[in-house]
CSV table of C-alpha atoms and ligand atoms in Angstrom, one decimal:
chain,number,residue,atom,x,y,z
P,1,MET,CA,-33.9,-51.8,29.8
P,2,ILE,CA,-36.5,-49.5,31.3
P,3,GLN,CA,-35.8,-49.0,35.1
P,4,ARG,CA,-38.1,-47.7,37.8
P,5,PRO,CA,-37.9,-44.0,38.5
P,6,ARG,CA,-35.3,-42.8,41.0
P,7,GLY,CA,-36.5,-43.0,44.6
P,8,THR,CA,-39.3,-45.5,43.9
P,9,ARG,CA,-39.2,-49.1,45.1
P,10,ASP,CA,-40.5,-52.5,44.0
P,11,LEU,CA,-42.0,-54.2,47.0
P,12,LEU,CA,-41.5,-57.9,46.4
P,13,PRO,CA,-42.7,-61.0,48.1
P,14,PRO,CA,-42.2,-62.2,50.7
P,15,GLU,CA,-41.5,-58.6,52.1
P,16,THR,CA,-45.0,-57.6,50.9
P,17,ARG,CA,-46.3,-60.1,53.5
P,18,LEU,CA,-44.8,-57.9,56.2
P,19,TRP,CA,-46.4,-54.8,54.7
P,20,LEU,CA,-49.7,-56.5,54.7
P,21,ALA,CA,-49.3,-57.7,58.3
P,22,VAL,CA,-48.3,-54.2,59.5
P,23,GLU,CA,-51.3,-52.7,57.7
P,24,THR,CA,-53.7,-55.3,59.3
P,25,VAL,CA,-52.4,-54.4,62.7
P,26,ALA,CA,-52.9,-50.8,62.0
P,27,ARG,CA,-56.5,-51.2,60.9
P,28,GLU,CA,-57.3,-53.3,63.9
P,29,VAL,CA,-55.6,-51.0,66.4
P,30,PHE,CA,-57.0,-47.8,65.1
P,31,ALA,CA,-60.5,-49.2,64.6
P,32,SER,CA,-60.5,-50.5,68.1
P,33,PHE,CA,-59.8,-46.8,69.2
P,34,GLY,CA,-62.9,-45.7,67.2
P,35,GLY,CA,-61.2,-45.0,64.0
P,36,GLU,CA,-62.6,-45.3,60.5
P,37,GLU,CA,-60.6,-45.4,57.3
P,38,ILE,CA,-60.6,-42.5,54.9
P,39,ARG,CA,-59.3,-42.6,51.3
P,40,THR,CA,-58.7,-39.4,49.4
P,41,PRO,CA,-57.2,-38.7,46.0
P,42,VAL,CA,-53.5,-39.2,45.3
P,43,PHE,CA,-53.4,-35.8,43.6
P,44,GLU,CA,-54.9,-32.5,44.7
P,45,ALA,CA,-54.9,-29.0,43.7
P,46,THR,CA,-51.4,-27.6,44.3
P,47,GLU,CA,-52.8,-24.6,46.2
P,48,LEU,CA,-54.1,-27.1,48.9
P,49,PHE,CA,-50.6,-27.9,50.0
P,50,VAL,CA,-49.1,-24.4,49.5
P,51,ARG,CA,-51.8,-23.1,51.9
P,52,SER,CA,-51.6,-25.9,54.5
P,53,VAL,CA,-48.1,-27.4,54.6
P,54,GLY,CA,-46.8,-23.8,54.0
P,55,GLU,CA,-44.9,-21.9,51.3
P,56,GLY,CA,-41.7,-21.7,53.3
P,57,THR,CA,-41.3,-25.4,54.0
P,58,ASP,CA,-38.9,-27.7,52.1
P,59,ILE,CA,-41.9,-29.8,51.1
P,60,VAL,CA,-43.6,-27.0,49.1
P,61,HIS,CA,-40.5,-25.1,48.2
P,62,LYS,CA,-38.6,-28.0,46.6
P,63,GLU,CA,-40.1,-31.3,47.0
P,64,MET,CA,-43.5,-31.3,45.3
P,65,TYR,CA,-44.4,-33.2,42.2
P,66,THR,CA,-46.4,-30.5,40.6
P,67,PHE,CA,-47.8,-30.6,37.0
P,68,PRO,CA,-50.4,-28.9,34.9
P,69,ASP,CA,-53.1,-31.2,33.6
P,70,ARG,CA,-54.5,-31.0,30.1
P,71,LYS,CA,-56.6,-28.0,30.9
P,72,GLY,CA,-53.7,-26.2,32.5
P,73,ARG,CA,-54.8,-26.7,36.2
P,74,SER,CA,-51.9,-27.1,38.6
P,75,LEU,CA,-52.1,-30.4,40.3
P,76,THR,CA,-49.7,-32.0,42.9
P,77,LEU,CA,-49.1,-35.6,43.9
P,78,ARG,CA,-49.9,-35.6,47.6
P,79,PRO,CA,-46.7,-35.1,49.7
P,80,GLU,CA,-48.7,-35.9,52.9
P,81,MET,CA,-52.3,-36.7,53.9
P,82,THR,CA,-53.4,-34.2,56.6
P,83,ALA,CA,-54.1,-31.4,54.0
P,84,GLY,CA,-56.3,-33.8,51.9
P,85,VAL,CA,-58.1,-35.0,55.0
P,86,ALA,CA,-58.9,-31.5,56.0
P,87,ARG,CA,-60.1,-30.6,52.6
P,88,ALA,CA,-62.3,-33.7,52.5
P,89,TRP,CA,-63.7,-32.8,55.9
P,90,ILE,CA,-64.7,-29.4,54.6
P,91,GLU,CA,-65.9,-30.5,51.2
P,92,ASN,CA,-68.0,-33.4,52.5
P,93,ARG,CA,-69.4,-31.4,55.5
P,94,LEU,CA,-68.1,-34.0,57.9
P,95,GLY,CA,-68.8,-31.4,60.6
P,96,ASP,CA,-72.5,-32.4,60.2
P,97,ARG,CA,-71.6,-35.8,61.8
P,98,SER,CA,-71.2,-36.2,65.5
P,99,GLN,CA,-67.7,-35.1,66.6
P,100,PRO,CA,-65.0,-36.0,67.0
P,101,LEU,CA,-64.1,-38.1,63.9
P,102,ARG,CA,-61.1,-40.4,64.1
P,103,LEU,CA,-59.9,-41.1,60.6
P,104,PHE,CA,-57.1,-43.3,59.6
P,105,TYR,CA,-55.4,-43.8,56.3
P,106,LEU,CA,-52.8,-45.9,54.5
P,107,GLY,CA,-51.2,-45.1,51.2
P,108,PRO,CA,-48.5,-43.6,49.0
P,109,MET,CA,-47.1,-40.1,49.3
P,110,PHE,CA,-44.7,-38.3,47.0
P,111,ARG,CA,-41.9,-36.0,47.6
P,112,TYR,CA,-39.0,-35.1,45.3
P,113,GLU,CA,-36.3,-35.9,47.9
P,114,ARG,CA,-32.5,-36.1,47.5
P,115,MET,CA,-31.6,-39.8,47.3
P,116,GLN,CA,-30.6,-41.2,50.6
P,117,HIS,CA,-31.2,-44.4,52.6
P,118,GLY,CA,-34.6,-44.1,54.2
P,119,ARG,CA,-35.8,-41.3,51.9
P,120,TYR,CA,-37.9,-42.2,48.9
P,121,ARG,CA,-39.8,-40.2,46.3
P,122,GLN,CA,-42.7,-42.5,46.6
P,123,PHE,CA,-43.2,-43.7,50.1
P,124,SER,CA,-46.1,-44.9,52.3
P,125,GLN,CA,-47.7,-43.5,55.3
P,126,ILE,CA,-50.0,-45.0,58.0
P,127,GLY,CA,-51.8,-42.1,59.8
P,128,LEU,CA,-54.5,-41.2,62.2
P,129,GLU,CA,-56.3,-37.9,62.6
P,130,ILE,CA,-58.7,-36.9,65.4
P,131,ILE,CA,-60.7,-34.0,64.2
P,132,GLY,CA,-63.2,-32.1,66.4
P,133,ALA,CA,-61.6,-32.3,69.8
P,134,ASP,CA,-59.2,-29.8,71.3
P,135,THR,CA,-58.6,-31.3,74.7
P,136,PRO,CA,-55.2,-32.6,76.0
P,137,LEU,CA,-57.1,-35.9,76.3
P,138,ALA,CA,-57.6,-36.0,72.6
P,139,ASP,CA,-53.8,-35.7,72.0
P,140,ALA,CA,-53.2,-38.4,74.7
P,141,GLU,CA,-55.6,-40.8,73.1
P,142,LEU,CA,-54.0,-40.3,69.7
P,143,LEU,CA,-50.6,-41.0,71.3
P,144,ALA,CA,-52.0,-44.0,73.1
P,145,ALA,CA,-53.3,-45.4,69.8
P,146,MET,CA,-49.9,-44.9,68.2
P,147,HIS,CA,-48.1,-46.5,71.1
P,148,GLU,CA,-50.5,-49.4,71.1
P,149,PHE,CA,-49.8,-50.0,67.5
P,150,PHE,CA,-46.0,-50.1,68.1
P,151,VAL,CA,-46.4,-52.3,71.1
P,152,ARG,CA,-48.4,-54.8,69.0
P,153,LEU,CA,-45.6,-55.0,66.5
P,154,GLY,CA,-43.3,-55.8,69.4
P,155,PHE,CA,-41.2,-52.6,69.5
P,156,THR,CA,-39.5,-51.9,72.8
P,157,ASP,CA,-36.8,-49.3,71.7
P,158,LEU,CA,-38.7,-46.5,70.2
P,159,GLN,CA,-38.5,-43.0,71.7
P,160,ILE,CA,-41.2,-40.4,71.6
P,161,HIS,CA,-40.0,-36.9,71.4
P,162,LEU,CA,-42.5,-34.2,72.4
P,163,ASN,CA,-42.5,-30.4,72.4
P,164,ASN,CA,-44.8,-27.4,72.6
P,165,LEU,CA,-44.9,-25.3,69.5
P,166,GLY,CA,-46.9,-22.6,71.1
P,167,ASP,CA,-49.9,-20.9,69.6
P,168,PRO,CA,-49.8,-18.8,66.4
P,169,GLU,CA,-50.0,-15.6,68.6
P,170,ASP,CA,-46.6,-16.7,70.0
P,171,ARG,CA,-45.1,-17.3,66.7
P,172,ALA,CA,-43.9,-13.8,65.8
P,173,ARG,CA,-42.2,-13.4,69.2
P,174,TYR,CA,-40.5,-16.7,68.7
P,175,GLN,CA,-39.4,-16.1,65.1
P,176,GLU,CA,-37.9,-12.8,66.3
P,177,GLY,CA,-36.1,-14.7,69.2
P,178,ILE,CA,-34.5,-17.0,66.7
P,179,ARG,CA,-33.5,-14.3,64.3
P,180,VAL,CA,-31.8,-12.3,67.1
P,181,ALA,CA,-30.0,-15.4,68.3
P,182,LEU,CA,-28.7,-16.5,64.9
P,183,THR,CA,-28.1,-13.4,62.9
P,184,PRO,CA,-24.6,-13.0,64.3
P,185,ARG,CA,-23.8,-16.3,62.7
P,186,ARG,CA,-25.6,-15.7,59.4
P,187,ALA,CA,-22.5,-16.3,57.2
P,188,GLU,CA,-22.1,-19.8,58.6
P,189,LEU,CA,-25.6,-20.8,57.6
P,190,CYS,CA,-26.4,-22.5,54.3
P,191,SER,CA,-27.9,-20.4,51.6
P,192,ASP,CA,-31.4,-21.7,52.2
P,193,CYS,CA,-31.1,-20.9,55.9
P,194,GLN,CA,-29.9,-17.3,55.1
P,195,ARG,CA,-33.1,-16.9,53.2
P,196,ARG,CA,-35.1,-18.5,56.1
P,197,LEU,CA,-33.5,-16.1,58.5
P,198,GLU,CA,-35.5,-13.3,56.9
P,199,GLU,CA,-38.6,-15.2,55.7
P,200,ASN,CA,-39.3,-18.0,58.4
P,201,PRO,CA,-36.5,-18.4,60.9
P,202,LEU,CA,-38.4,-21.4,62.5
P,203,ARG,CA,-37.5,-23.4,59.5
P,204,ILE,CA,-33.8,-23.2,60.3
P,205,LEU,CA,-34.4,-25.5,63.2
P,206,ASP,CA,-35.3,-28.4,60.9
P,207,CYS,CA,-32.7,-27.8,58.3
P,208,LYS,CA,-31.0,-31.0,57.3
P,209,VAL,CA,-27.5,-29.5,56.8
P,210,PRO,CA,-25.3,-30.6,59.7
P,211,ALA,CA,-23.6,-27.2,60.1
P,212,CYS,CA,-27.0,-25.5,60.4
P,213,GLN,CA,-28.1,-28.0,63.0
P,214,VAL,CA,-25.1,-27.1,65.2
P,215,ILE,CA,-25.8,-23.3,64.9
P,216,ALA,CA,-29.5,-23.9,65.5
P,217,ALA,CA,-28.7,-25.4,68.9
P,218,ASP,CA,-28.1,-21.9,70.0
P,219,ALA,CA,-31.6,-20.8,69.2
P,220,PRO,CA,-34.1,-20.4,72.2
P,221,GLY,CA,-36.8,-23.2,72.6
P,222,VAL,CA,-40.4,-22.4,71.5
P,223,ASP,CA,-41.6,-23.3,75.0
P,224,ASP,CA,-39.4,-20.4,76.4
P,225,VAL,CA,-41.6,-17.8,74.7
P,226,ALA,CA,-45.0,-19.7,74.5
P,227,GLY,CA,-48.1,-18.4,76.2
P,228,ASP,CA,-49.9,-20.1,79.1
P,229,PRO,CA,-52.7,-21.7,77.1
P,230,SER,CA,-50.3,-23.8,75.0
P,231,ARG,CA,-48.1,-24.6,78.0
P,232,GLN,CA,-51.1,-25.8,80.0
P,233,HIS,CA,-52.3,-27.8,77.1
P,234,VAL,CA,-49.1,-29.7,76.6
P,235,ALA,CA,-48.6,-30.1,80.4
P,236,GLY,CA,-52.1,-31.8,80.3
P,237,VAL,CA,-50.9,-34.2,77.6
P,238,GLU,CA,-47.8,-35.0,79.5
P,239,ALA,CA,-49.8,-35.8,82.6
P,240,HIS,CA,-51.9,-38.2,80.7
P,241,LEU,CA,-48.8,-39.9,79.2
P,242,GLN,CA,-47.3,-40.3,82.6
P,243,ALA,CA,-50.5,-41.7,84.1
P,244,LEU,CA,-50.5,-44.3,81.2
P,245,GLY,CA,-46.9,-45.1,81.6
P,246,ILE,CA,-46.0,-44.1,78.0
P,247,PRO,CA,-42.4,-43.0,78.1
P,248,TYR,CA,-41.4,-39.8,76.2
P,249,VAL,CA,-38.8,-37.1,76.3
P,250,ARG,CA,-39.3,-33.4,76.1
P,251,ASN,CA,-37.3,-32.1,73.1
P,252,ARG,CA,-37.1,-28.3,73.0
P,253,ARG,CA,-35.6,-28.3,69.5
P,254,LEU,CA,-38.5,-30.2,67.9
P,255,VAL,CA,-40.4,-27.9,65.4
P,256,ARG,CA,-41.5,-30.2,62.6
P,257,GLY,CA,-41.2,-29.5,59.0
P,258,LEU,CA,-44.8,-28.4,58.2
P,259,ASP,CA,-46.4,-25.0,59.0
P,260,TYR,CA,-49.9,-26.1,60.3
P,261,TYR,CA,-48.8,-27.2,63.7
P,262,LEU,CA,-49.4,-25.5,67.0
P,263,ARG,CA,-49.1,-26.6,70.7
P,264,THR,CA,-48.4,-30.4,70.8
P,265,VAL,CA,-45.8,-31.7,68.4
P,266,PHE,CA,-44.0,-35.0,68.5
P,267,GLU,CA,-41.9,-37.5,66.6
P,268,VAL,CA,-41.0,-41.1,67.2
P,269,VAL,CA,-37.4,-42.1,66.6
P,270,SER,CA,-35.9,-45.5,66.2
P,271,PRO,CA,-32.3,-45.9,67.4
P,272,GLN,CA,-31.8,-48.5,64.7
P,273,LEU,CA,-32.3,-46.1,61.9
P,274,GLY,CA,-29.2,-44.1,61.0
P,275,THR,CA,-29.6,-40.6,59.4
P,276,ASN,CA,-33.3,-40.7,58.7
P,277,ALA,CA,-34.4,-42.1,62.1
P,278,VAL,CA,-37.8,-40.5,62.4
P,279,LEU,CA,-40.4,-43.2,62.0
P,280,CYS,CA,-43.4,-41.0,62.8
P,281,GLY,CA,-44.3,-37.4,63.2
P,282,GLY,CA,-47.4,-35.5,64.2
P,283,GLY,CA,-49.0,-32.8,66.2
P,284,ARG,CA,-52.0,-30.5,66.7
P,285,TYR,CA,-53.3,-28.3,63.9
P,286,ASP,CA,-56.3,-26.3,65.4
P,287,ARG,CA,-56.3,-23.6,62.7
P,288,LEU,CA,-55.8,-25.7,59.6
P,289,ILE,CA,-59.4,-26.4,58.6
P,290,ALA,CA,-60.3,-22.7,59.2
P,291,ASP,CA,-57.3,-21.6,57.1
P,292,LEU,CA,-58.5,-23.7,54.3
P,293,GLY,CA,-61.9,-22.0,54.4
P,294,GLY,CA,-63.8,-24.2,56.7
P,295,PRO,CA,-65.1,-23.7,60.2
P,296,ALA,CA,-62.9,-23.4,63.2
P,297,VAL,CA,-62.4,-27.1,64.0
P,298,PRO,CA,-59.4,-28.4,65.9
P,299,GLY,CA,-57.4,-31.5,64.9
P,300,VAL,CA,-54.5,-33.6,66.0
P,301,GLY,CA,-52.8,-36.4,64.1
P,302,PHE,CA,-49.7,-38.4,63.1
P,303,ALA,CA,-48.3,-40.3,60.2
P,304,ILE,CA,-45.9,-43.2,60.3
P,305,GLY,CA,-43.4,-43.8,57.5
P,306,GLU,CA,-44.2,-47.4,56.6
P,307,ASP,CA,-41.0,-47.9,54.5
P,308,ARG,CA,-38.9,-47.1,57.6
P,309,LEU,CA,-41.2,-49.1,59.9
P,310,VAL,CA,-40.9,-52.3,58.0
P,311,GLU,CA,-37.1,-51.8,57.9
P,312,VAL,CA,-36.8,-52.0,61.6
P,313,LEU,CA,-39.7,-54.4,62.5
P,314,PRO,CA,-38.8,-56.6,65.5
P,315,ALA,CA,-37.5,-60.0,64.6
P,316,ARG,CA,-40.2,-61.9,66.4
P,317,PHE,CA,-42.9,-60.2,64.4
P,318,LYS,CA,-41.1,-60.7,61.2
P,319,ASP,CA,-40.3,-64.4,61.8
P,320,ALA,CA,-43.9,-65.1,62.7
P,321,VAL,CA,-45.1,-63.4,59.5
P,322,LEU,CA,-42.5,-64.8,57.2
P,323,ALA,CA,-42.8,-68.5,58.4
P,324,ARG,CA,-44.5,-70.1,55.4
P,325,ALA,CA,-47.3,-72.4,56.5
P,326,ALA,CA,-48.7,-73.7,53.3
P,327,LEU,CA,-49.4,-77.3,52.2
P,328,TYR,CA,-47.7,-78.2,48.9
P,329,LEU,CA,-49.8,-80.6,46.8
P,330,VAL,CA,-47.9,-82.6,44.3
P,331,PRO,CA,-49.9,-84.6,41.8
P,332,MET,CA,-48.1,-87.5,40.2
P,333,GLY,CA,-49.4,-88.6,36.7
P,334,ALA,CA,-52.2,-87.4,34.5
P,335,ALA,CA,-55.1,-88.8,36.6
P,336,ALA,CA,-53.9,-87.0,39.6
P,337,GLU,CA,-53.3,-83.8,37.8
P,338,ASN,CA,-56.9,-83.9,36.7
P,339,ARG,CA,-58.2,-84.3,40.2
P,340,ALA,CA,-55.7,-82.1,42.0
P,341,LEU,CA,-57.2,-78.6,41.6
P,342,GLU,CA,-60.6,-79.8,42.6
P,343,LEU,CA,-59.2,-81.3,45.8
P,344,ALA,CA,-57.1,-78.2,46.4
P,345,ARG,CA,-60.1,-76.0,46.2
P,346,GLY,CA,-62.1,-78.2,48.6
P,347,TRP,CA,-59.2,-78.0,51.2
P,348,ILE,CA,-58.8,-74.3,50.6
P,349,ARG,CA,-62.6,-74.0,51.4
P,350,GLY,CA,-61.8,-76.0,54.5
P,351,GLY,CA,-59.3,-73.5,55.6
P,352,VAL,CA,-56.0,-75.0,54.4
P,353,PRO,CA,-53.6,-72.8,52.4
P,354,VAL,CA,-52.7,-75.0,49.5
P,355,GLU,CA,-50.1,-74.4,46.8
P,356,LEU,CA,-50.6,-76.8,43.9
P,357,GLU,CA,-47.6,-78.0,41.9
P,358,ILE,CA,-48.6,-76.8,38.4
P,359,THR,CA,-45.3,-77.0,36.5
P,360,GLY,CA,-45.1,-80.8,36.2
P,361,ARG,CA,-42.1,-81.3,38.6
P,362,SER,CA,-41.1,-84.8,39.4
P,363,LEU,CA,-41.7,-85.9,43.0
P,364,LYS,CA,-38.0,-85.7,43.7
P,365,ALA,CA,-37.7,-82.2,42.4
P,366,ALA,CA,-40.9,-81.2,44.2
P,367,LEU,CA,-39.6,-82.5,47.6
P,368,LYS,CA,-36.4,-80.6,47.0
P,369,ARG,CA,-38.3,-77.4,46.4
P,370,ALA,CA,-40.6,-78.0,49.4
P,371,ASP,CA,-37.5,-78.0,51.6
P,372,ARG,CA,-35.9,-75.0,50.0
P,373,ASP,CA,-39.1,-72.9,50.2
P,374,GLY,CA,-40.0,-73.9,53.7
P,375,PHE,CA,-43.4,-75.5,53.2
P,376,ARG,CA,-45.0,-76.9,56.4
P,377,ALA,CA,-46.1,-80.2,54.7
P,378,VAL,CA,-46.3,-81.9,51.3
P,379,ALA,CA,-49.3,-83.9,50.1
P,380,MET,CA,-48.6,-86.5,47.5
P,381,LEU,CA,-51.4,-87.6,45.1
P,382,GLY,CA,-50.7,-90.6,42.7
P,383,ASP,CA,-52.8,-93.4,41.2
P,384,ASP,CA,-52.8,-95.5,44.5
P,385,GLU,CA,-54.0,-92.5,46.5
P,386,LEU,CA,-56.7,-91.7,44.0
P,387,LYS,CA,-58.0,-95.3,44.3
P,388,ALA,CA,-58.0,-95.2,48.1
P,389,LYS,CA,-59.3,-91.6,48.2
P,390,THR,CA,-56.4,-90.6,50.5
P,391,VAL,CA,-53.3,-88.4,50.1
P,392,THR,CA,-49.9,-89.3,51.5
P,393,VAL,CA,-48.9,-86.3,53.6
P,394,ARG,CA,-45.4,-85.6,55.0
P,395,ASP,CA,-45.0,-83.3,57.9
P,396,LEU,CA,-41.7,-81.6,56.9
P,397,ALA,CA,-40.8,-80.4,60.4
P,398,ALA,CA,-41.4,-83.7,62.1
P,399,GLY,CA,-40.3,-85.8,59.1
P,400,ASN,CA,-43.1,-88.4,59.4
P,401,GLN,CA,-45.5,-89.5,56.7
P,402,SER,CA,-49.0,-90.9,56.8
P,403,ALA,CA,-52.1,-91.5,54.6
P,404,VAL,CA,-55.1,-89.2,55.2
P,405,PRO,CA,-58.5,-89.6,53.6
P,406,PHE,CA,-59.4,-86.6,51.3
P,407,ALA,CA,-62.2,-85.4,53.5
P,408,ASP,CA,-60.0,-85.5,56.7
P,409,LEU,CA,-57.3,-83.3,55.3
P,410,PRO,CA,-58.5,-80.0,56.8
P,411,ALA,CA,-58.8,-81.6,60.3
P,412,TRP,CA,-55.3,-83.2,59.9
P,413,TRP,CA,-53.9,-79.7,59.0
P,414,GLN,CA,-55.5,-77.9,61.9
P,415,ALA,CA,-54.0,-80.5,64.3
P,416,LEU,CA,-50.4,-80.0,63.0
P,417,PRO,CA,-48.3,-78.4,65.6
P,418,PRO,CA,-46.3,-75.2,64.7
P,419,ALA,CA,-43.2,-76.1,62.7
P,420,ARG,CA,-40.8,-75.2,65.6
P,421,GLU,CA,-42.5,-77.6,68.1
P,422,ALA,CA,-42.7,-80.4,65.6
P,423,ALA,CA,-39.0,-80.3,64.8
P,424,ARG,CA,-37.2,-83.5,65.9
P,425,PRO,CA,-34.4,-82.9,68.5
P,426,GLU,CA,-31.0,-83.3,67.0
D,1,HAM,P1,-43.9,-35.9,58.2
D,1,HAM,O1,-43.0,-35.8,59.4
D,1,HAM,O2,-43.6,-35.1,57.0
D,1,HAM,O3,-45.4,-35.6,58.7
D,1,HAM,O4,-43.9,-37.4,57.7
D,1,HAM,C1,-44.2,-38.4,58.6
D,1,HAM,C2,-43.3,-39.6,58.4
D,1,HAM,O5,-43.3,-40.1,57.0
D,1,HAM,C3,-41.9,-39.4,58.7
D,1,HAM,O6,-41.6,-39.4,60.1
D,1,HAM,C4,-41.2,-40.4,57.9
D,1,HAM,O7,-41.2,-41.6,58.7
D,1,HAM,C5,-42.1,-40.6,56.7
D,1,HAM,N1,-41.5,-40.0,55.6
D,1,HAM,C6,-41.5,-38.7,55.2
D,1,HAM,N2,-40.9,-38.4,54.1
D,1,HAM,C7,-40.4,-39.6,53.7
D,1,HAM,C8,-39.6,-40.0,52.6
D,1,HAM,N3,-39.3,-39.2,51.6
D,1,HAM,N4,-39.2,-41.4,52.5
D,1,HAM,C9,-39.6,-42.2,53.5
D,1,HAM,N5,-40.4,-41.9,54.5
D,1,HAM,C10,-40.7,-40.6,54.6
D,1,HAM,C11,-46.5,-35.6,57.9
D,1,HAM,O8,-46.5,-36.0,56.7
D,1,HAM,C12,-47.7,-35.1,58.6
D,1,HAM,N6,-48.8,-35.2,57.7
D,1,HAM,C13,-48.0,-36.0,59.8
D,1,HAM,C14,-49.3,-35.6,60.5
D,1,HAM,C15,-50.4,-36.2,60.5
D,1,HAM,N7,-49.4,-34.5,61.2
D,1,HAM,C16,-50.7,-34.4,61.6
D,1,HAM,N8,-51.4,-35.4,61.2
């Protein structure tokens, strides 16, 4: 049997309903903050990611799906979206529009990860980028939109970790600080980190090897060496968050695994996720567009890992989405079968979700199925009903049955109380 590639997933119903519901909330919330959706290609020129995400990062170094096309051009399945959004901004001259632009996206990303729970080779992100504003208020608005999204889904236990990554001018000083602090323990680092110690010591701080994480705890924090402009910027962001009552913690160790960040960086962590607890990551990237050959335009953004998000969705949100609320229409006999689809279509147009019995089940088997699959109500259509132009409807939660004229069915459906309220007391 042919199996799906390692690290990919089949999303099946009814879980796909959760994905759709989460995506609908994201679209609503981000649009209400002035966002518009952007869709960029799933593959891009390899060089785009090398120049933006950075050569020394794990993503570029060992996680990209890179392949030559038939003309020998090197292409890469996108490991993240910010680079593609920046490229699209430059290529489509989005700078000609009034700034800032708030762009959100949803879609699959690809990283050749080692197999682990919560890590997939194809995964989905929901993200938002604000391009063309460099103020602390822009970061605060971005975080407020993100926070609002989590609140709408009913989360109460997520933690926002925030740090100042300094400006690029501070970077060399900081790299040197880490090198000096960690060189005495060089031999205890993993082989990747020994290389990083020479090439890009900052990356040691987000090494996934536990021993390296312990050693990295001895490194200085970026903020200790950062210059005033970045400190003032992040202090401004913090003041806005405090005024809004959005809780966060300052995490001196947070450096993020991509090279384009400066100043504000953050992650959102779920205490319910084990090893791969980070639900969302983001930060400011004021040099990215210029580094890719565009004008000097600042940006800030985040991306949420949708696979992980769906895994820890609050029960209330999940239950509300998963409660099946359809009407099950069961025709009995040939004449009823001939009319049933037409009736169903009319009711569907009237706003009733109708699932027609199309396999010829007997009434008894159909009622059994209705129970098992959690339908809200069953509508039975036989010769008597056809003659009287009514259906016999059974409210499965309340357990009562009545005859409803064809034309009145949508009104009857709208008047049905939610299943929980209709349930008879024991
Ligand atoms: P990132 O931290 O690499 O940032 O990814 C963001 C989120 O995507 C992670 O927090 C995680 O939830 C999810 N994620 C990443 N890799 C995987 C994986 N292999 N399997 C499942 N989920 C995964 C970025 O991608 C930046 N582009 C975020 C950003 C936007 N920064 C500025 N704007």
